[in-house]
Coordinates of C-alpha atoms (C1' of nucleotides) in Angstrom, one line a residue:
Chain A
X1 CA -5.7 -32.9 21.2
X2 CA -5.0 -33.7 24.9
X3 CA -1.7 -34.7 25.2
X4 CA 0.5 -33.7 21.7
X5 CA 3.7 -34.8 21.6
X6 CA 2.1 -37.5 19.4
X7 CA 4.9 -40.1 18.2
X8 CA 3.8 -40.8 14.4
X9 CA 6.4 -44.0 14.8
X10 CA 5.7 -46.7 16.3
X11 CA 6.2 -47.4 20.3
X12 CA 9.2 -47.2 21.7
X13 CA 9.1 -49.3 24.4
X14 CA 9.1 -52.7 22.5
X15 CA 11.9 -52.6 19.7
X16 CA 14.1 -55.8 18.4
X17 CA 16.7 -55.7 20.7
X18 CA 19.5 -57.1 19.0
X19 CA 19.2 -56.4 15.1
X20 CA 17.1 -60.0 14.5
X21 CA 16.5 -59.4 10.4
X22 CA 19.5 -57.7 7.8
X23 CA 22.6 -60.1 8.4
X24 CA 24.9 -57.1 9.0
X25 CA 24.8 -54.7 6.0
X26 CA 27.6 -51.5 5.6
X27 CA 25.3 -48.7 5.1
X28 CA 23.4 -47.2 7.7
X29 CA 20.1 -47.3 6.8
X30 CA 19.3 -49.1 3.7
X31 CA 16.1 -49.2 1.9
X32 CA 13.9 -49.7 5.4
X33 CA 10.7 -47.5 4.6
X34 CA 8.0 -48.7 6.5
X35 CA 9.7 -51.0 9.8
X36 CA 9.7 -49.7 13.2
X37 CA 12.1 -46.8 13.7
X38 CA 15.3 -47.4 15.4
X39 CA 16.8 -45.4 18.0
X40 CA 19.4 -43.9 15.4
X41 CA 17.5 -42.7 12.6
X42 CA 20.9 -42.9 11.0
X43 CA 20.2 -39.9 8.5
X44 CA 18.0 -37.4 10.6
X45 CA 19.3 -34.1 8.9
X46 CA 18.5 -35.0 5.5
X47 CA 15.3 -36.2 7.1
X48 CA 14.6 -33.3 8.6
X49 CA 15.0 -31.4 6.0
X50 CA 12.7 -32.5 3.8
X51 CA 10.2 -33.0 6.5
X52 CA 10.9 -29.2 6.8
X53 CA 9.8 -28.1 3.3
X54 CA 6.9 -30.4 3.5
X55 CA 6.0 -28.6 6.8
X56 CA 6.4 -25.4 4.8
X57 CA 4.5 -26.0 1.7
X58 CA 1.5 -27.3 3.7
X59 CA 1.3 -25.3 7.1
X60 CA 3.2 -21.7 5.7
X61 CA 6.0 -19.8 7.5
X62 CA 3.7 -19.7 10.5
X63 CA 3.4 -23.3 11.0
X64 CA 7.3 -24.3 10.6
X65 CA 8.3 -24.9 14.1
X66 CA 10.8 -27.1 15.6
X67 CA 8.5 -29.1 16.9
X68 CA 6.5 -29.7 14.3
X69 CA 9.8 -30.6 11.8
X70 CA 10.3 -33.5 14.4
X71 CA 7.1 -34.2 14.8
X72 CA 6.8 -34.5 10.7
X73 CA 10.2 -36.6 11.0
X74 CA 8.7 -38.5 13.5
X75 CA 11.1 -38.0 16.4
X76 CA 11.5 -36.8 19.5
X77 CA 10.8 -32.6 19.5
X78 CA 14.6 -32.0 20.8
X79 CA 15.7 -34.0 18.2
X80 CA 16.7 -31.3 15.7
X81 CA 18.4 -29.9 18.1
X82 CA 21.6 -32.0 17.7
X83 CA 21.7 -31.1 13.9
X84 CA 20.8 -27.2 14.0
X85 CA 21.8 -26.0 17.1
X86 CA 18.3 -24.0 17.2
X87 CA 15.6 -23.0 15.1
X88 CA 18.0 -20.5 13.1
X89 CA 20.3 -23.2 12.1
X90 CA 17.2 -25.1 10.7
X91 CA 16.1 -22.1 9.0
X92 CA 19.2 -21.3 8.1
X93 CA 19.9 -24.3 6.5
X94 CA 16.9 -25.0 4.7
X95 CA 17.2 -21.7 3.2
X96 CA 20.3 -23.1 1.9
X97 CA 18.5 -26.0 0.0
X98 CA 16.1 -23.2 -1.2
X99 CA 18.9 -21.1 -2.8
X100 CA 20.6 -24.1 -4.5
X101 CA 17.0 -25.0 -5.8
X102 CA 16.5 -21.5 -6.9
X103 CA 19.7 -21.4 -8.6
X104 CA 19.7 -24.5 -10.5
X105 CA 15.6 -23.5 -12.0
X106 CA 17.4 -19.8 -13.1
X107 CA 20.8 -21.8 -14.7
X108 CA 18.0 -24.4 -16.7
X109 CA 15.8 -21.7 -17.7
X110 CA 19.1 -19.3 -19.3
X111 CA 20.4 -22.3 -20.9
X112 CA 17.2 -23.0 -22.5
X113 CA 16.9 -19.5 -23.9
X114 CA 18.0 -19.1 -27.3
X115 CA 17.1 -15.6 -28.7
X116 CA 18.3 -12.6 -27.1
X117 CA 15.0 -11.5 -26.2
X118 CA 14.8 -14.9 -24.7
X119 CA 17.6 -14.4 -22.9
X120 CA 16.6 -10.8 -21.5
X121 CA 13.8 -12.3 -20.1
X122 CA 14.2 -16.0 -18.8
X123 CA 16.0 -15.4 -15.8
X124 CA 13.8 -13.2 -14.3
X125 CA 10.6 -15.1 -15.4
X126 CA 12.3 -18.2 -13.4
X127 CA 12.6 -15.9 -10.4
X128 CA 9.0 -15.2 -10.6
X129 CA 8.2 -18.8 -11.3
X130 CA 10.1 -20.1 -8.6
X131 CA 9.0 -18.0 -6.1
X132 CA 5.1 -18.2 -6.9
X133 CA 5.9 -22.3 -7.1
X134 CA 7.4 -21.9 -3.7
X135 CA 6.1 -19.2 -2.0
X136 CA 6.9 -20.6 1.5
X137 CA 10.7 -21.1 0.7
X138 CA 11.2 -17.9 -1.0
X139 CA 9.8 -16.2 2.3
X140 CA 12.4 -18.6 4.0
X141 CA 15.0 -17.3 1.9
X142 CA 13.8 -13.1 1.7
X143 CA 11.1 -12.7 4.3
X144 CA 12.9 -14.2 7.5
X145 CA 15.0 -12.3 9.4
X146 CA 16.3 -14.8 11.5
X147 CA 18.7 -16.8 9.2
X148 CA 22.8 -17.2 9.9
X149 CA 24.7 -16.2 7.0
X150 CA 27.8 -17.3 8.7
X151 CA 26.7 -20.8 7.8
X152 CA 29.4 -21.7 5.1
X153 CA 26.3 -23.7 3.1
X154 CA 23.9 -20.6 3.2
X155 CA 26.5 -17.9 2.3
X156 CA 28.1 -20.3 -0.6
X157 CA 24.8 -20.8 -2.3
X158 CA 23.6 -17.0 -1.8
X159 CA 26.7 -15.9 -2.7
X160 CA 26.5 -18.0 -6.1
X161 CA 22.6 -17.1 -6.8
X162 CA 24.5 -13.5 -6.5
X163 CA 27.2 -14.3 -8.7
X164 CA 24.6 -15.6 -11.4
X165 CA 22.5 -12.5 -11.1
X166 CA 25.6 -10.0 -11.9
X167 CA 27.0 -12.2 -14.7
X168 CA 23.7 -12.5 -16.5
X169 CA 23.4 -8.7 -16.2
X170 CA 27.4 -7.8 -16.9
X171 CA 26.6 -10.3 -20.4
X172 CA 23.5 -8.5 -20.9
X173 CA 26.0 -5.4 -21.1
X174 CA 28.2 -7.2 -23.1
X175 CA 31.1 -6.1 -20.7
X176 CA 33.0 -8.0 -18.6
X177 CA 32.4 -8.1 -14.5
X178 CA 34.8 -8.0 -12.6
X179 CA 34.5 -9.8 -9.3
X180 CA 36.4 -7.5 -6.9
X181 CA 35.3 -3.3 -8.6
X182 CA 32.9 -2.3 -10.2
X183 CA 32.5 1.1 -12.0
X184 CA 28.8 2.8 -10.8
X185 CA 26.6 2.0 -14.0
X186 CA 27.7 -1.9 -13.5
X187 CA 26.7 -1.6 -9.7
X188 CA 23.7 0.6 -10.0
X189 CA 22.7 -2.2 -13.7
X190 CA 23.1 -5.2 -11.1
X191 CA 21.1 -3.4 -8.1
X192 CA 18.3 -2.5 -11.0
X193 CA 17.6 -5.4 -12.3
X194 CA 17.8 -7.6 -8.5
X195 CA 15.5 -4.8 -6.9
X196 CA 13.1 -5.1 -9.7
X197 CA 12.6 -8.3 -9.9
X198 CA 12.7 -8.9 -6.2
X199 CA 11.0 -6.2 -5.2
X200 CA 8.2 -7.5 -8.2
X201 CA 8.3 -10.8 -6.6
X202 CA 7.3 -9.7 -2.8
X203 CA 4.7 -7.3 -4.4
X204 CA 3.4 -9.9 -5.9
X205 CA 3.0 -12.6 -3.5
X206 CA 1.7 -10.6 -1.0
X207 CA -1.1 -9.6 -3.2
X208 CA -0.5 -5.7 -3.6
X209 CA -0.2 -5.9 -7.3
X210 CA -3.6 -7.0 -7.4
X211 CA -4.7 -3.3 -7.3
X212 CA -2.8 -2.7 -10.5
X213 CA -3.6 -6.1 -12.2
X214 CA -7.1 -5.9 -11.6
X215 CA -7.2 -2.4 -13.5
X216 CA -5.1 -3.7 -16.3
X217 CA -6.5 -5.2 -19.8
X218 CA -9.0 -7.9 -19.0
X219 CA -6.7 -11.2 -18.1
X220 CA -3.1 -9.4 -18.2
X221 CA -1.1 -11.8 -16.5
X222 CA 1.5 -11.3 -14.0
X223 CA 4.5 -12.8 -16.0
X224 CA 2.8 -10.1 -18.9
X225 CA 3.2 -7.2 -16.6
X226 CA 6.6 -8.2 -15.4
X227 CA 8.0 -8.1 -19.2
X228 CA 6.1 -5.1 -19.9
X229 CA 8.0 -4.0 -17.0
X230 CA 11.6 -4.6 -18.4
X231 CA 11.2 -3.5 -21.8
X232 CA 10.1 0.1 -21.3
X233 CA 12.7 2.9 -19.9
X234 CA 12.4 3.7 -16.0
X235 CA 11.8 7.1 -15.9
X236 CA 9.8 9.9 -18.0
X237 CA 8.5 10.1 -21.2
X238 CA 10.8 8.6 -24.2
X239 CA 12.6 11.6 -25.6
X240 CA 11.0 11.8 -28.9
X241 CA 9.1 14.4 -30.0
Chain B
X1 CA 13.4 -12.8 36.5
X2 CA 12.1 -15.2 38.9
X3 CA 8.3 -14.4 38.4
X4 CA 8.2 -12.1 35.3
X5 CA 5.2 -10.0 34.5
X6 CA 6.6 -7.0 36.5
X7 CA 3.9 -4.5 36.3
X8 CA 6.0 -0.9 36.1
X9 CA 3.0 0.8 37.1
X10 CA 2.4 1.6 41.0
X11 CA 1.4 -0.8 43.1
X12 CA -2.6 -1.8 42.4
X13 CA -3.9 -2.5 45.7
X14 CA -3.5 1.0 47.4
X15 CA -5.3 3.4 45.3
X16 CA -7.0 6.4 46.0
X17 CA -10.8 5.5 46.4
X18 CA -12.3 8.8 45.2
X19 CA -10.4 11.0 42.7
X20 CA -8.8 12.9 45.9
X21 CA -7.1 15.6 44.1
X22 CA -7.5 17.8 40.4
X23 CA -11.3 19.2 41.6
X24 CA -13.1 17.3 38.4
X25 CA -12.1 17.5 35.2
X26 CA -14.1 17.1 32.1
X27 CA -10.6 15.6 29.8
X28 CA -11.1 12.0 31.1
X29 CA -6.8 11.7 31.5
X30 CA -5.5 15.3 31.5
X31 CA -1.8 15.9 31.7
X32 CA -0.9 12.9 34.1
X33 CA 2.1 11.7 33.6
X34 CA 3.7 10.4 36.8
X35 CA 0.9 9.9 39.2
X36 CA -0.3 6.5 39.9
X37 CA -2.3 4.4 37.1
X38 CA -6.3 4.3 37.8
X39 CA -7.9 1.5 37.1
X40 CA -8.8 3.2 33.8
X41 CA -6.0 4.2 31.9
X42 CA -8.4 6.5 29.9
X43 CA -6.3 6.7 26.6
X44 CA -5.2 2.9 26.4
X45 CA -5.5 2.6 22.6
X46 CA -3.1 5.3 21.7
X47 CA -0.7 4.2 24.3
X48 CA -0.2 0.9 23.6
X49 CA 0.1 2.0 19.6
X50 CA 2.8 4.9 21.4
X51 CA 4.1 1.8 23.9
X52 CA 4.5 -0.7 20.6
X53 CA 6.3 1.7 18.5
X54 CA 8.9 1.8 21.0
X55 CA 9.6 -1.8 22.0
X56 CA 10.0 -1.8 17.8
X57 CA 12.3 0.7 17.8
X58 CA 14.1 -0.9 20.9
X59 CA 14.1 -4.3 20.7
X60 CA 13.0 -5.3 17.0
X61 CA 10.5 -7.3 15.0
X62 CA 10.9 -10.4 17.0
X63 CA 10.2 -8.4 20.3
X64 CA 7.5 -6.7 19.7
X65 CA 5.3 -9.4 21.4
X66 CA 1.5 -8.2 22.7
X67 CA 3.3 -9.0 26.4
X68 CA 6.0 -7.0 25.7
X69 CA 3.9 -4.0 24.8
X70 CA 1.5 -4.2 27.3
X71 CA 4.6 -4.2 29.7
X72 CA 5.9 -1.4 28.2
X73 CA 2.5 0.5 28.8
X74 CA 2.4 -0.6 32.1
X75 CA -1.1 -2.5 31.9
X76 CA -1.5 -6.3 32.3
X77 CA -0.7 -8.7 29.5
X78 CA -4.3 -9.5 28.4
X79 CA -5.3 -5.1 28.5
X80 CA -4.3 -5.0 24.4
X81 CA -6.9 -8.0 23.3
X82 CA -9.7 -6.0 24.5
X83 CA -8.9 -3.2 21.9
X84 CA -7.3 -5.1 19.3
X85 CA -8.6 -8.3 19.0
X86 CA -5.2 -10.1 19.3
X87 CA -1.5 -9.6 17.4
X88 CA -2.5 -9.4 14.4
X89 CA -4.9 -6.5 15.2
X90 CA -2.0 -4.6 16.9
X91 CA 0.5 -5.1 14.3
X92 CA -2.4 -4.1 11.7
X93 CA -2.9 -0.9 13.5
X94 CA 0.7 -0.2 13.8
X95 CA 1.5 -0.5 10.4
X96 CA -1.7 1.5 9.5
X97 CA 0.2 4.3 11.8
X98 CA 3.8 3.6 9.4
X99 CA 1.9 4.4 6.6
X100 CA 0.3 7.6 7.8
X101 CA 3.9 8.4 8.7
X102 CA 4.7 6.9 5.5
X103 CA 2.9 9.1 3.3
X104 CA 3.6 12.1 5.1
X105 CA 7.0 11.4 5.2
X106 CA 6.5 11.0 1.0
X107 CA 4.2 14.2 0.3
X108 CA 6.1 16.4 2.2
X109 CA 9.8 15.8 0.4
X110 CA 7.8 16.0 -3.0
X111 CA 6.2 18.9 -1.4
X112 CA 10.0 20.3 -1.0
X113 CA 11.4 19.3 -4.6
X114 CA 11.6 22.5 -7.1
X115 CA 13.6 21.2 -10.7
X116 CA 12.1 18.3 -12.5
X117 CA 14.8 16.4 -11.6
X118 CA 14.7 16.6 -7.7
X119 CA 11.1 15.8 -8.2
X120 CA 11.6 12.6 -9.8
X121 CA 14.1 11.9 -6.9
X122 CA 12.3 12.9 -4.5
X123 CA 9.8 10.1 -3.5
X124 CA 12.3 7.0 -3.8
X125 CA 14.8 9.2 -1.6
X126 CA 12.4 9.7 0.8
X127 CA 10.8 6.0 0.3
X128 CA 14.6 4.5 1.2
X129 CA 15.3 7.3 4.2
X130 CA 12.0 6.4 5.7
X131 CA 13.0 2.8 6.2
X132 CA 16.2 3.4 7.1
X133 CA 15.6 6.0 9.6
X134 CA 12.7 2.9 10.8
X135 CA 13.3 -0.4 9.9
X136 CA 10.8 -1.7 12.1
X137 CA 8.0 0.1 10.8
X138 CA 9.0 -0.6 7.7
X139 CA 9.5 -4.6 8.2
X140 CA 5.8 -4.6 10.4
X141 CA 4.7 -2.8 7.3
X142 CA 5.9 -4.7 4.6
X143 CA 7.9 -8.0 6.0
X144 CA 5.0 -9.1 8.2
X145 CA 2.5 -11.7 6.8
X146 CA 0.3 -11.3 9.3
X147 CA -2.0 -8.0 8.7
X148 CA -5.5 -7.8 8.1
X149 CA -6.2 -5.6 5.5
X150 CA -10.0 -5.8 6.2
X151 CA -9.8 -3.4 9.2
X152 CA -10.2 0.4 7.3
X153 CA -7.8 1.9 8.9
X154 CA -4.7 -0.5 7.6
X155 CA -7.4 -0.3 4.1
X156 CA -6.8 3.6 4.3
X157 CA -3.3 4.2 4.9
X158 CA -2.2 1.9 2.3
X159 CA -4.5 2.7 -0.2
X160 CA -3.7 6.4 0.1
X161 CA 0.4 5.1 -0.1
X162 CA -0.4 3.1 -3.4
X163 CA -2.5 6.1 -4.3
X164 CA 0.1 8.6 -3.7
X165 CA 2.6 6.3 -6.0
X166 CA 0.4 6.1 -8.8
X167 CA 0.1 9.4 -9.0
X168 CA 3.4 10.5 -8.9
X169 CA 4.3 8.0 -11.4
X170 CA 1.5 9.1 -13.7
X171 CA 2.6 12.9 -13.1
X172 CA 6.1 11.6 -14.2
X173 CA 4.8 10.3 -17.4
X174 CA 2.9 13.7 -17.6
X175 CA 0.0 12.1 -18.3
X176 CA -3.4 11.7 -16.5
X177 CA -4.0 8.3 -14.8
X178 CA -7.4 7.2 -14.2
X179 CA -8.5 5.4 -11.0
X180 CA -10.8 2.5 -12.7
X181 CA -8.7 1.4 -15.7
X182 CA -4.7 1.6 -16.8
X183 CA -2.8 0.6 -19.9
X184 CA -0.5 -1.8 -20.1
X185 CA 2.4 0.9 -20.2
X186 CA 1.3 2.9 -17.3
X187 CA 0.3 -0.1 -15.0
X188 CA 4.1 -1.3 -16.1
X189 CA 5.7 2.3 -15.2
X190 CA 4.0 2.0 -11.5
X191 CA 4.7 -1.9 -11.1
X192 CA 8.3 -0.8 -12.0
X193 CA 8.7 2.3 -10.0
X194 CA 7.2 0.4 -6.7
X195 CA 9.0 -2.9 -7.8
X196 CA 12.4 -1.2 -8.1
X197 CA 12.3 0.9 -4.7
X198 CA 10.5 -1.8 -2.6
X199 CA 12.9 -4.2 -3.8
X200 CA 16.0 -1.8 -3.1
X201 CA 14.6 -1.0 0.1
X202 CA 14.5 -4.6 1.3
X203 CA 17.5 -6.1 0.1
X204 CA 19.4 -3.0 1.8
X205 CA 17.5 -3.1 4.7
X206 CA 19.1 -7.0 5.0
X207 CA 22.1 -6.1 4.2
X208 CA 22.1 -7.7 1.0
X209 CA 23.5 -4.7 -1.0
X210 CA 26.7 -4.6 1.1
X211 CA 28.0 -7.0 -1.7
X212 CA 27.7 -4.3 -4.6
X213 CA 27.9 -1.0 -2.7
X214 CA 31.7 -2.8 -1.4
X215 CA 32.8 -3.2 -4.9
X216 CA 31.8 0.4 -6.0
X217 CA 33.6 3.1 -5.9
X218 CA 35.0 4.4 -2.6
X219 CA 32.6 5.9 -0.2
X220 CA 29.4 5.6 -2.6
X221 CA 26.7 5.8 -0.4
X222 CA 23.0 4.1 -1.1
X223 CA 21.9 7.0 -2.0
X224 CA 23.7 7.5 -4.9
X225 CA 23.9 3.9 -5.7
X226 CA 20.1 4.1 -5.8
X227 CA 20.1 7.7 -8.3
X228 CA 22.2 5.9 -10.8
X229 CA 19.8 3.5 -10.6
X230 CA 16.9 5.8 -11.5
X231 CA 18.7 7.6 -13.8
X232 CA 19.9 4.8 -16.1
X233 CA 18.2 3.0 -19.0
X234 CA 16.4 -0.7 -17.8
X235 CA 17.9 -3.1 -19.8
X236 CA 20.7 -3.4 -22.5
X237 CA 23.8 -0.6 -23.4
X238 CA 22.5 2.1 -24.6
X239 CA 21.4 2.2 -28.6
X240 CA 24.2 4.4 -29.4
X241 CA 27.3 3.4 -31.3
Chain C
dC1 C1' 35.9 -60.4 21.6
dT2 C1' 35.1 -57.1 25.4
dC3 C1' 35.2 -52.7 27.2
dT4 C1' 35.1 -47.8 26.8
dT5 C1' 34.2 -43.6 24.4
dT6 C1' 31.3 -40.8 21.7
dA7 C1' 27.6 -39.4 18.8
dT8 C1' 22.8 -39.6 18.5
dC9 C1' 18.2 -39.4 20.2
dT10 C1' 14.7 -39.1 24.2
dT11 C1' 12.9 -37.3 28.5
dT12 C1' 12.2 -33.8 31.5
dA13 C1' 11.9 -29.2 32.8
dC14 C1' 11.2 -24.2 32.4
dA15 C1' 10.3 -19.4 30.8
dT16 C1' 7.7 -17.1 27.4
dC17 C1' 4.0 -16.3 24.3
dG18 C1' -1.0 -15.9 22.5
dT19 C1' -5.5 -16.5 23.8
dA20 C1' -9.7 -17.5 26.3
dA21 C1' -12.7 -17.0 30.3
dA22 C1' -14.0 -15.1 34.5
dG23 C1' -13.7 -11.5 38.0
dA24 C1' -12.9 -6.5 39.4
dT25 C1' -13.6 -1.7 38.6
dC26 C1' -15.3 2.5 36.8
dC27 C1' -18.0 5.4 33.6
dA28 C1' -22.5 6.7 32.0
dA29 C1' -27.2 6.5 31.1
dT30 C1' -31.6 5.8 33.0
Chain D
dA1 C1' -29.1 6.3 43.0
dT2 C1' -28.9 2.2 40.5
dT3 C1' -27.9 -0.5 36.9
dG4 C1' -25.6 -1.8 32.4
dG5 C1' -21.8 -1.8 29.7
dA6 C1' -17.0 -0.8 28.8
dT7 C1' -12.5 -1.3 30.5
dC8 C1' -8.8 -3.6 32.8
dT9 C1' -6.9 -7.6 35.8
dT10 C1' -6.4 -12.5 37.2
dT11 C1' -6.2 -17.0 36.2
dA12 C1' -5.6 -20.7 33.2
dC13 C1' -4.1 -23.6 29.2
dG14 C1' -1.7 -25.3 25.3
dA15 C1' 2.2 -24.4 22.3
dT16 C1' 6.9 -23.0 21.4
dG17 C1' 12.3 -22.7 21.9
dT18 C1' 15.9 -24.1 24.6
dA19 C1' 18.7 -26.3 28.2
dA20 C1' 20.1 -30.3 30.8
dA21 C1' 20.3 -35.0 31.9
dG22 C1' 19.4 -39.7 30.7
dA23 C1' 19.1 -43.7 27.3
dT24 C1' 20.9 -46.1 23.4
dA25 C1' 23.7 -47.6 19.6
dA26 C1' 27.8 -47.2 16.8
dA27 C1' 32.7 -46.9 16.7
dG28 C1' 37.2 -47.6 18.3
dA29 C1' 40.9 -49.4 21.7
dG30 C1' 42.8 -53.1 24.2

DNA sequence: CTCTTTATCTTTACATCGTAAAGATCCAAT
DNA sequence: ATTGGATCTTTACGATGTAAAGATAAAGAG
């Protein structure tokens, strides 16, 4: 690999000068897959974006650079630069997508609960799901400390995955939340349950559970542990005699 | 910072030739601390671990770069590789050295706690103050994907830390906990003891607590936030009327 | 329709970083 | 005393983030 910098488009150099094909159509960039790639991509963010999470899910934290986003996008490696600002904004951003991802798999999986049990337990299970399904965005989203949460996109969809986790604990108190005080049992139920499961969630993808699994009843599964884990008290022995 | 790569040391050229002063001394670097740097720094290992802690402290995760440190220690860039391998050996070694802190840091408040209930407290107090009181150990230790947990010493420390937890959990519970095999119920009561404090530790070492401990009442501190917490039952209102 | 302005993308450049390889220096054993 | 090996430095290379300047196309003004 000599040179890098490799240009997965086609050359530059030679390009239709005057828009031959496509008699004049509104939109930017229609349906044009596979043609040689204009000097405008004409929706590089988007683009860049997903080429992002593809970067992500098959290089790891480690291999999501700038560079390699272009590169992926098939543009120049300043390229994102116009969009982001720098590599924070990129992160920043696509930790956005990964929130409103996250958010929409937990709202699907409490609607589809139908027993209170159910209910209990399906949030947290899709927080667990989704983050061993996409281990490099939740590290995006909980790992990294370089993300802006002065972005108005990444503090709106944080704020509402935080918003969803205290009303599903406040109805799982059957009390009302208030969204400007709340009284220290409310505050210290909400903490509980987001530490848990978070804390479970980190545990568990960087593999320090397996010290625990691996001494648990042959094939206990993590999901198994993690409800045995909400369904017994925190601390001591139960009261009884 | 025209040319970078200031060496802080003395010059290197003009060195004494033949150990001109202190009349040999068995202690290959005795108490030398301002004299110029032989070629041999003698102690380089510990001093680069000493060196890296700093720049941590100082200048956080993203500057604790292998240049940076060796900077700080006053060798050249490339001294570190020769006893560490590369980055990931250094920051492997420097967490192994958080969690000797760690557990100290863990058996000596337990150590201090006389009522039952000050001993139940006692760990996850000192768990949260040790990371807040070093967030950078505490992120190389448990933010950082890249450790090798293959060298012993890193193998040890956290062993001993998991070790440590198990045990105090299983003392909790007032039961014995055996090293090879674990019931459902205790491996749950350690998962969630280590879940709920690693979890709490994170999200208010990013600030992600500031949210609830805002909307609490005035002047509740972490601390207390995470006692009510512990002290609370997991999931539900209580069973009375 | 033509010209100008502006947003978008590329090229070029630079400092820093991790890492490898080769050279310099010193300790220690033979 | 000499040699071998460990320790440290120098030099070098590719990769990265970021800034600055140039090229191109779209949009708007006349």
């Amino acid at each position: 690999m000599g040179k890098s910098e490799i240009r997965t488009a086609t050359a530059r150099g030679a390009r239709t000068p005057k828009k031959a094909s496509a008699p004049a159509r509104p939109v930017p960039r229609p349906a044009r897959v596979k043609a040689e790639a204009p000097y405008h991509h004409g929706a590089l963010r988007e683009a860049l974006l997903q080429a992002a999470e593809r970067v992500l899910e098959r290089d790891g934290l480690a291999g999501l650079t700038l560079r390699a986003v272009a590169r992926e996008a098939g543009v120049s490696h300043a390229a994102p630069t116009h969009h982001f600002g720098d590599l924070t904004g990129l992160l920043s951003e696509l930790a956005a997508v990964g929130f409103r991802q996250f958010n929409a798999a937990m709202a699907s999986s409490s609607n589809a609960a139908t027993t209170p049990l159910e209910h209990a337990l399906a949030r947290p299970k899709a927080y667990v799901a989704y983050a061993q399904a996409h281990p490099g965005m939740y590290g995006i989203m909980f790992r990294t400390e370089r993300l802006d949460y002065s972005r108005p996109s990444l503090h709106e969809a944080a704020e509402a995955s935080f918003a969803g986790l205290a009303n599903a604990v406040g109805m799982m108190r059957q009390e009302q939340i208030r969204g400007d005080a709340l009284t220290l049992q409310q505050g210290a139920a909400i903490a509980r349950a987001w530490s848990m499961v978070h804390g479970f969630t980190m545990l568990l993808l960087d593999g320090r559970l397996e010290d625990i699994l691996g001494r648990l009843p042959e094939g206990t599964t993590p999901e198994r542990l993690l409800e045995a884990m909400l369904m017994s008290p925190v601390t001591g022995k139960p009261p009884g005699p």
